[in-house]
Amino acid sequence: MSIAIEQQVEARLVAAAPRMPSIPATLHYDRRDPFAVRMTFPAPATLEGVEVCWTFARELLSAGLHGVEGHGDVRVRPYGFDRTVLEFHAPEGTAVVHVRSTEIRRFLRATGELVPAGLEHLQLDLDHDLAELMRDAC
């Protein structure tokens, strides 16, 4: 069985100009880090010209399909019939992208098949992780 899922999505960058250009993005989920989702934007799509990766809670992405969620660097909310807005806040500024909600739902279904929501803790090996921390501390 696979331990990770990657799904390409089309994100629309909300800018000052009326046209919203499409940018590629990748949603990534790894059952070794069962509570987290990563969203990666390739270098050509970023102001810095380097790949940018945001990590946030899978639960935040799921809840953001139904209402306004998030209080920190990442905020998610529904927008219209089939759009979800993701806001990424950094000291350099804020990026706002729209993604089709159906793409997010498909991704979340796949992650749920890999690790059902509410059972993420079963993927963790706390004894191993603690041993690794102790090994590094010496």
CSV table of N, CA and C in Angstrom, one decimal:
chain,number,residue,atom,x,y,z
A,1,MET,N,0.8,-1.2,0.0
A,1,MET,CA,0.0,0.0,0.0
A,1,MET,C,0.9,1.2,0.0
A,2,SER,N,0.5,2.2,-0.7
A,2,SER,CA,1.2,3.5,-0.8
A,2,SER,C,1.2,4.2,0.5
A,3,ILE,N,2.3,5.0,0.7
A,3,ILE,CA,2.4,5.7,2.0
A,3,ILE,C,2.2,7.2,1.7
A,4,ALA,N,2.1,7.6,0.4
A,4,ALA,CA,2.0,9.0,0.1
A,4,ALA,C,1.0,9.2,-1.1
A,5,ILE,N,0.4,10.4,-1.1
A,5,ILE,CA,-0.5,10.8,-2.2
A,5,ILE,C,0.0,12.2,-2.7
A,6,GLU,N,0.1,12.3,-4.0
A,6,GLU,CA,0.3,13.6,-4.6
A,6,GLU,C,-0.8,13.9,-5.7
A,7,GLN,N,-1.3,15.1,-5.7
A,7,GLN,CA,-2.3,15.4,-6.7
A,7,GLN,C,-2.0,16.8,-7.2
A,8,GLN,N,-2.0,16.9,-8.5
A,8,GLN,CA,-1.8,18.2,-9.1
A,8,GLN,C,-3.2,18.9,-9.1
A,9,VAL,N,-3.1,20.2,-8.8
A,9,VAL,CA,-4.3,21.0,-8.8
A,9,VAL,C,-4.0,22.3,-9.6
A,10,GLU,N,-5.1,22.9,-10.2
A,10,GLU,CA,-4.9,24.2,-10.8
A,10,GLU,C,-5.4,25.3,-9.8
A,11,ALA,N,-4.5,26.1,-9.5
A,11,ALA,CA,-4.8,27.2,-8.5
A,11,ALA,C,-4.9,28.5,-9.3
A,12,ARG,N,-5.8,29.4,-8.9
A,12,ARG,CA,-5.9,30.7,-9.6
A,12,ARG,C,-5.4,31.7,-8.6
A,13,LEU,N,-4.4,32.4,-8.9
A,13,LEU,CA,-3.8,33.4,-8.1
A,13,LEU,C,-4.7,34.7,-8.2
A,14,VAL,N,-5.2,35.2,-7.0
A,14,VAL,CA,-6.0,36.4,-7.0
A,14,VAL,C,-5.0,37.6,-6.9
A,15,ALA,N,-5.0,38.4,-7.9
A,15,ALA,CA,-4.1,39.5,-8.0
A,15,ALA,C,-4.9,40.8,-8.1
A,16,ALA,N,-4.2,41.9,-8.1
A,16,ALA,CA,-4.8,43.2,-8.3
A,16,ALA,C,-5.4,43.4,-9.7
A,17,ALA,N,-4.8,42.7,-10.7
A,17,ALA,CA,-5.4,42.8,-12.0
A,17,ALA,C,-6.6,41.9,-12.1
A,18,PRO,N,-7.6,42.3,-13.0
A,18,PRO,CA,-8.8,41.5,-13.1
A,18,PRO,C,-8.6,40.1,-13.6
A,19,ARG,N,-7.6,39.8,-14.3
A,19,ARG,CA,-7.3,38.4,-14.8
A,19,ARG,C,-6.7,37.6,-13.6
A,20,MET,N,-7.2,36.4,-13.4
A,20,MET,CA,-6.6,35.5,-12.4
A,20,MET,C,-5.8,34.4,-13.1
A,21,PRO,N,-4.5,34.5,-13.2
A,21,PRO,CA,-3.7,33.5,-13.9
A,21,PRO,C,-3.7,32.2,-13.2
A,22,SER,N,-3.8,31.1,-14.0
A,22,SER,CA,-3.7,29.8,-13.4
A,22,SER,C,-2.2,29.5,-13.1
A,23,ILE,N,-2.0,28.8,-11.9
A,23,ILE,CA,-0.7,28.4,-11.6
A,23,ILE,C,-0.8,26.9,-11.1
A,24,PRO,N,0.2,26.1,-11.5
A,24,PRO,CA,0.2,24.7,-11.0
A,24,PRO,C,0.5,24.7,-9.5
A,25,ALA,N,-0.1,23.7,-8.9
A,25,ALA,CA,0.3,23.5,-7.5
A,25,ALA,C,0.1,22.0,-7.2
A,26,THR,N,0.7,21.5,-6.2
A,26,THR,CA,0.7,20.1,-5.9
A,26,THR,C,0.2,19.9,-4.4
A,27,LEU,N,-0.8,19.1,-4.2
A,27,LEU,CA,-1.2,18.7,-2.8
A,27,LEU,C,-0.5,17.4,-2.5
A,28,HIS,N,0.1,17.3,-1.3
A,28,HIS,CA,0.8,16.1,-1.0
A,28,HIS,C,0.4,15.7,0.4
A,29,TYR,N,0.2,14.4,0.6
A,29,TYR,CA,-0.1,13.8,1.9
A,29,TYR,C,0.8,12.6,2.1
A,30,ASP,N,1.3,12.4,3.3
A,30,ASP,CA,2.2,11.3,3.6
A,30,ASP,C,1.7,10.7,4.9
A,31,ARG,N,1.4,9.5,5.0
A,31,ARG,CA,0.9,8.9,6.2
A,31,ARG,C,1.9,8.8,7.3
A,32,ARG,N,3.2,9.1,7.0
A,32,ARG,CA,4.2,9.2,8.1
A,32,ARG,C,4.0,10.5,8.9
A,33,ASP,N,3.3,11.4,8.3
A,33,ASP,CA,3.0,12.7,8.9
A,33,ASP,C,1.5,12.9,8.8
A,34,PRO,N,0.7,12.1,9.5
A,34,PRO,CA,-0.7,11.9,9.2
A,34,PRO,C,-1.6,13.1,9.4
A,35,PHE,N,-1.2,14.1,10.2
A,35,PHE,CA,-2.1,15.2,10.4
A,35,PHE,C,-1.9,16.3,9.4
A,36,ALA,N,-0.8,16.2,8.6
A,36,ALA,CA,-0.4,17.4,7.8
A,36,ALA,C,-0.7,17.1,6.3
A,37,VAL,N,-0.9,18.2,5.6
A,37,VAL,CA,-1.0,18.3,4.2
A,37,VAL,C,0.1,19.4,3.7
A,38,ARG,N,0.7,19.1,2.6
A,38,ARG,CA,1.6,20.1,2.0
A,38,ARG,C,1.0,20.6,0.7
A,39,MET,N,1.2,21.9,0.4
A,39,MET,CA,0.8,22.4,-0.9
A,39,MET,C,2.0,23.1,-1.4
A,40,THR,N,2.5,22.7,-2.6
A,40,THR,CA,3.7,23.2,-3.2
A,40,THR,C,3.4,24.0,-4.5
A,41,PHE,N,4.1,25.1,-4.6
A,41,PHE,CA,4.0,25.9,-5.8
A,41,PHE,C,5.4,25.9,-6.4
A,42,PRO,N,5.5,25.7,-7.7
A,42,PRO,CA,6.8,25.6,-8.4
A,42,PRO,C,7.4,27.0,-8.5
A,43,ALA,N,8.7,27.0,-8.7
A,43,ALA,CA,9.5,28.2,-8.7
A,43,ALA,C,9.0,29.3,-9.7
A,44,PRO,N,8.6,28.9,-10.9
A,44,PRO,CA,8.1,30.0,-11.8
A,44,PRO,C,6.8,30.7,-11.3
A,45,ALA,N,6.1,30.1,-10.4
A,45,ALA,CA,4.8,30.6,-10.0
A,45,ALA,C,5.0,31.5,-8.7
A,46,THR,N,6.2,31.7,-8.2
A,46,THR,CA,6.4,32.4,-7.0
A,46,THR,C,7.2,33.7,-7.3
A,47,LEU,N,7.0,34.7,-6.4
A,47,LEU,CA,7.7,36.0,-6.6
A,47,LEU,C,9.2,35.8,-6.3
A,48,GLU,N,9.6,34.9,-5.5
A,48,GLU,CA,11.0,34.7,-5.2
A,48,GLU,C,11.8,33.8,-6.2
A,49,GLY,N,11.0,33.2,-7.1
A,49,GLY,CA,11.6,32.3,-8.1
A,49,GLY,C,12.2,31.0,-7.5
A,50,VAL,N,11.7,30.6,-6.4
A,50,VAL,CA,12.0,29.3,-5.8
A,50,VAL,C,10.8,28.6,-5.4
A,51,GLU,N,10.9,27.2,-5.4
A,51,GLU,CA,9.7,26.4,-5.0
A,51,GLU,C,9.3,26.8,-3.6
A,52,VAL,N,8.0,27.0,-3.4
A,52,VAL,CA,7.5,27.3,-2.1
A,52,VAL,C,6.5,26.2,-1.6
A,53,CYS,N,6.7,25.7,-0.4
A,53,CYS,CA,5.9,24.7,0.2
A,53,CYS,C,5.3,25.1,1.5
A,54,TRP,N,3.9,25.0,1.6
A,54,TRP,CA,3.2,25.3,2.8
A,54,TRP,C,2.7,24.0,3.4
A,55,THR,N,2.9,23.9,4.7
A,55,THR,CA,2.4,22.7,5.5
A,55,THR,C,1.3,23.2,6.4
A,56,PHE,N,0.2,22.5,6.4
A,56,PHE,CA,-0.9,22.8,7.3
A,56,PHE,C,-1.7,21.6,7.6
A,57,ALA,N,-2.7,21.7,8.5
A,57,ALA,CA,-3.5,20.6,9.0
A,57,ALA,C,-4.4,20.1,7.9
A,58,ARG,N,-4.5,18.8,7.8
A,58,ARG,CA,-5.5,18.2,6.9
A,58,ARG,C,-6.9,18.6,7.3
A,59,GLU,N,-7.1,18.6,8.6
A,59,GLU,CA,-8.4,19.0,9.2
A,59,GLU,C,-8.8,20.4,8.8
A,60,LEU,N,-7.8,21.3,8.7
A,60,LEU,CA,-8.0,22.7,8.3
A,60,LEU,C,-8.5,22.8,6.9
A,61,LEU,N,-7.9,22.0,6.0
A,61,LEU,CA,-8.3,21.9,4.6
A,61,LEU,C,-9.8,21.4,4.5
A,62,SER,N,-10.1,20.4,5.2
A,62,SER,CA,-11.4,19.7,5.2
A,62,SER,C,-12.5,20.7,5.7
A,63,ALA,N,-12.2,21.3,6.9
A,63,ALA,CA,-13.2,22.2,7.5
A,63,ALA,C,-13.4,23.4,6.6
A,64,GLY,N,-12.3,23.9,6.0
A,64,GLY,CA,-12.4,25.1,5.1
A,64,GLY,C,-13.3,24.9,3.9
A,65,LEU,N,-13.6,23.7,3.6
A,65,LEU,CA,-14.6,23.5,2.5
A,65,LEU,C,-16.0,24.0,2.9
A,66,HIS,N,-16.3,24.0,4.2
A,66,HIS,CA,-17.6,24.3,4.7
A,66,HIS,C,-17.8,25.6,5.4
A,67,GLY,N,-16.7,26.3,5.8
A,67,GLY,CA,-16.8,27.5,6.5
A,67,GLY,C,-15.4,28.2,6.6
A,68,VAL,N,-15.3,29.3,7.2
A,68,VAL,CA,-14.1,30.1,7.3
A,68,VAL,C,-13.3,29.4,8.4
A,69,GLU,N,-12.0,29.0,8.1
A,69,GLU,CA,-11.2,28.3,9.1
A,69,GLU,C,-9.8,28.8,9.0
A,70,GLY,N,-9.1,28.8,10.2
A,70,GLY,CA,-7.7,29.2,10.3
A,70,GLY,C,-7.5,30.6,10.9
A,71,HIS,N,-6.5,30.7,11.7
A,71,HIS,CA,-6.2,31.9,12.4
A,71,HIS,C,-4.8,32.3,12.3
A,72,GLY,N,-4.0,31.5,11.6
A,72,GLY,CA,-2.5,31.7,11.5
A,72,GLY,C,-2.1,32.0,10.1
A,73,ASP,N,-1.0,31.3,9.7
A,73,ASP,CA,-0.4,31.6,8.4
A,73,ASP,C,-1.3,31.1,7.3
A,74,VAL,N,-2.1,30.1,7.5
A,74,VAL,CA,-3.0,29.5,6.4
A,74,VAL,C,-4.4,29.6,6.9
A,75,ARG,N,-5.2,30.2,5.9
A,75,ARG,CA,-6.7,30.3,6.2
A,75,ARG,C,-7.4,29.7,5.0
A,76,VAL,N,-8.5,29.1,5.2
A,76,VAL,CA,-9.3,28.4,4.1
A,76,VAL,C,-10.7,28.7,4.3
A,77,ARG,N,-11.4,29.0,3.2
A,77,ARG,CA,-12.8,29.2,3.2
A,77,ARG,C,-13.5,28.9,1.9
A,78,PRO,N,-14.8,28.5,1.9
A,78,PRO,CA,-15.5,28.3,0.6
A,78,PRO,C,-15.7,29.6,-0.1
A,79,TYR,N,-15.8,29.5,-1.4
A,79,TYR,CA,-16.1,30.7,-2.2
A,79,TYR,C,-17.0,30.3,-3.4
A,80,GLY,N,-18.2,30.7,-3.4
A,80,GLY,CA,-19.1,30.4,-4.5
A,80,GLY,C,-19.4,28.9,-4.6
A,81,PHE,N,-19.8,28.5,-5.8
A,81,PHE,CA,-20.3,27.1,-5.9
A,81,PHE,C,-19.3,26.0,-5.8
A,82,ASP,N,-18.1,26.2,-6.5
A,82,ASP,CA,-17.1,25.1,-6.5
A,82,ASP,C,-15.7,25.7,-6.4
A,83,ARG,N,-15.5,26.6,-5.5
A,83,ARG,CA,-14.2,27.2,-5.3
A,83,ARG,C,-13.9,27.2,-3.8
A,84,THR,N,-12.7,27.0,-3.5
A,84,THR,CA,-12.2,27.2,-2.1
A,84,THR,C,-11.0,28.1,-2.2
A,85,VAL,N,-11.0,29.1,-1.2
A,85,VAL,CA,-10.0,30.1,-1.2
A,85,VAL,C,-9.0,29.6,-0.1
A,86,LEU,N,-7.7,29.7,-0.5
A,86,LEU,CA,-6.6,29.4,0.5
A,86,LEU,C,-5.8,30.7,0.5
A,87,GLU,N,-5.6,31.2,1.8
A,87,GLU,CA,-4.7,32.4,2.0
A,87,GLU,C,-3.5,31.9,2.7
A,88,PHE,N,-2.3,32.4,2.2
A,88,PHE,CA,-1.1,32.0,2.8
A,88,PHE,C,-0.4,33.4,3.2
A,89,HIS,N,-0.2,33.5,4.5
A,89,HIS,CA,0.3,34.7,5.1
A,89,HIS,C,1.7,34.6,5.5
A,90,ALA,N,2.6,35.4,5.0
A,90,ALA,CA,4.0,35.4,5.4
A,90,ALA,C,4.5,36.9,5.6
A,91,PRO,N,5.6,37.0,6.2
A,91,PRO,CA,6.1,38.4,6.4
A,91,PRO,C,6.3,39.2,5.1
A,92,GLU,N,6.6,38.5,4.0
A,92,GLU,CA,6.7,39.1,2.7
A,92,GLU,C,5.4,39.6,2.1
A,93,GLY,N,4.3,39.0,2.6
A,93,GLY,CA,3.0,39.4,2.0
A,93,GLY,C,2.0,38.2,2.1
A,94,THR,N,0.9,38.4,1.5
A,94,THR,CA,-0.2,37.4,1.5
A,94,THR,C,-0.4,36.9,0.0
A,95,ALA,N,-0.5,35.6,-0.1
A,95,ALA,CA,-0.9,35.0,-1.4
A,95,ALA,C,-2.3,34.4,-1.2
A,96,VAL,N,-3.2,34.7,-2.1
A,96,VAL,CA,-4.6,34.2,-2.1
A,96,VAL,C,-4.8,33.4,-3.4
A,97,VAL,N,-5.2,32.2,-3.3
A,97,VAL,CA,-5.4,31.3,-4.4
A,97,VAL,C,-6.8,30.7,-4.3
A,98,HIS,N,-7.4,30.5,-5.5
A,98,HIS,CA,-8.7,29.7,-5.6
A,98,HIS,C,-8.3,28.4,-6.1
A,99,VAL,N,-8.9,27.3,-5.6
A,99,VAL,CA,-8.8,26.0,-6.1
A,99,VAL,C,-10.2,25.4,-6.2
A,100,ARG,N,-10.4,24.6,-7.2
A,100,ARG,CA,-11.8,23.9,-7.3
A,100,ARG,C,-12.0,23.0,-6.1
A,101,SER,N,-13.1,23.2,-5.5
A,101,SER,CA,-13.5,22.4,-4.3
A,101,SER,C,-13.6,20.9,-4.6
A,102,THR,N,-14.0,20.6,-5.9
A,102,THR,CA,-14.1,19.2,-6.2
A,102,THR,C,-12.7,18.6,-6.2
A,103,GLU,N,-11.6,19.3,-6.6
A,103,GLU,CA,-10.3,18.8,-6.6
A,103,GLU,C,-9.8,18.5,-5.2
A,104,ILE,N,-10.2,19.5,-4.3
A,104,ILE,CA,-9.8,19.3,-2.9
A,104,ILE,C,-10.5,18.1,-2.3
A,105,ARG,N,-11.8,18.0,-2.6
A,105,ARG,CA,-12.6,16.8,-2.0
A,105,ARG,C,-12.0,15.5,-2.5
A,106,ARG,N,-11.6,15.5,-3.8
A,106,ARG,CA,-11.0,14.2,-4.4
A,106,ARG,C,-9.7,13.9,-3.6
A,107,PHE,N,-8.9,14.9,-3.4
A,107,PHE,CA,-7.6,14.7,-2.6
A,107,PHE,C,-7.9,14.2,-1.2
A,108,LEU,N,-8.9,14.9,-0.6
A,108,LEU,CA,-9.2,14.5,0.8
A,108,LEU,C,-9.8,13.1,0.9
A,109,ARG,N,-10.6,12.7,-0.1
A,109,ARG,CA,-11.1,11.3,-0.2
A,109,ARG,C,-9.9,10.3,-0.2
A,110,ALA,N,-8.9,10.6,-1.1
A,110,ALA,CA,-7.8,9.7,-1.2
A,110,ALA,C,-7.0,9.7,0.1
A,111,THR,N,-6.8,10.8,0.8
A,111,THR,CA,-6.1,10.8,2.0
A,111,THR,C,-6.9,10.0,3.1
A,112,GLY,N,-8.2,10.1,3.0
A,112,GLY,CA,-9.0,9.3,4.0
A,112,GLY,C,-9.0,7.8,3.7
A,113,GLU,N,-8.8,7.4,2.5
A,113,GLU,CA,-8.6,6.0,2.2
A,113,GLU,C,-7.3,5.5,2.7
A,114,LEU,N,-6.3,6.3,2.7
A,114,LEU,CA,-4.9,6.0,3.2
A,114,LEU,C,-4.9,6.0,4.7
A,115,VAL,N,-5.4,7.1,5.3
A,115,VAL,CA,-5.5,7.2,6.8
A,115,VAL,C,-6.9,7.9,7.1
A,116,PRO,N,-7.8,7.1,7.6
A,116,PRO,CA,-9.1,7.7,7.9
A,116,PRO,C,-9.0,8.8,8.9
A,117,ALA,N,-9.8,9.9,8.7
A,117,ALA,CA,-9.8,11.0,9.7
A,117,ALA,C,-10.2,10.5,11.1
A,118,GLY,N,-9.5,11.0,12.1
A,118,GLY,CA,-9.7,10.5,13.4
A,118,GLY,C,-8.8,9.4,13.8
A,119,LEU,N,-8.2,8.7,12.9
A,119,LEU,CA,-7.3,7.6,13.2
A,119,LEU,C,-5.9,7.9,12.9
A,120,GLU,N,-5.5,9.2,12.7
A,120,GLU,CA,-4.2,9.6,12.4
A,120,GLU,C,-3.2,9.1,13.5
A,121,HIS,N,-3.6,9.1,14.7
A,121,HIS,CA,-2.7,8.8,15.8
A,121,HIS,C,-2.2,7.3,15.7
A,122,LEU,N,-2.9,6.5,15.0
A,122,LEU,CA,-2.5,5.1,14.9
A,122,LEU,C,-1.3,4.9,14.0
A,123,GLN,N,-1.0,6.0,13.2
A,123,GLN,CA,0.2,6.0,12.3
A,123,GLN,C,1.5,6.4,13.0
A,124,LEU,N,1.3,6.9,14.1
A,124,LEU,CA,2.5,7.4,14.8
A,124,LEU,C,3.2,6.3,15.6
A,125,ASP,N,4.5,6.3,15.6
A,125,ASP,CA,5.3,5.4,16.5
A,125,ASP,C,6.0,6.3,17.5
A,126,LEU,N,5.3,6.6,18.6
A,126,LEU,CA,5.8,7.5,19.6
A,126,LEU,C,7.1,7.0,20.2
A,127,ASP,N,7.1,5.7,20.5
A,127,ASP,CA,8.3,5.1,21.1
A,127,ASP,C,9.6,5.3,20.2
A,128,HIS,N,9.4,5.1,18.9
A,128,HIS,CA,10.5,5.3,17.9
A,128,HIS,C,10.9,6.8,17.9
A,129,ASP,N,9.9,7.7,17.8
A,129,ASP,CA,10.1,9.1,17.7
A,129,ASP,C,10.8,9.6,19.0
A,130,LEU,N,10.4,9.1,20.1
A,130,LEU,CA,11.1,9.5,21.4
A,130,LEU,C,12.5,9.0,21.4
A,131,ALA,N,12.8,7.8,21.0
A,131,ALA,CA,14.1,7.3,20.9
A,131,ALA,C,15.0,8.1,20.0
A,132,GLU,N,14.4,8.5,18.8
A,132,GLU,CA,15.2,9.4,17.9
A,132,GLU,C,15.5,10.7,18.5
A,133,LEU,N,14.6,11.3,19.3
A,133,LEU,CA,14.9,12.6,19.9
A,133,LEU,C,16.0,12.4,21.0
A,134,MET,N,15.9,11.3,21.7
A,134,MET,CA,16.9,11.1,22.8
A,134,MET,C,18.3,10.8,22.2
A,135,ARG,N,18.3,10.1,21.1
A,135,ARG,CA,19.6,9.8,20.4
A,135,ARG,C,20.2,11.1,19.9
A,136,ASP,N,19.4,12.0,19.4
A,136,ASP,CA,20.0,13.2,18.9
A,136,ASP,C,20.4,14.2,20.0
A,137,ALA,N,19.8,14.0,21.2
A,137,ALA,CA,20.1,14.9,22.3
A,137,ALA,C,21.5,14.6,22.9
A,138,CYS,N,22.0,13.4,22.7
A,138,CYS,CA,23.3,13.0,23.3
A,138,CYS,C,24.5,13.4,22.5
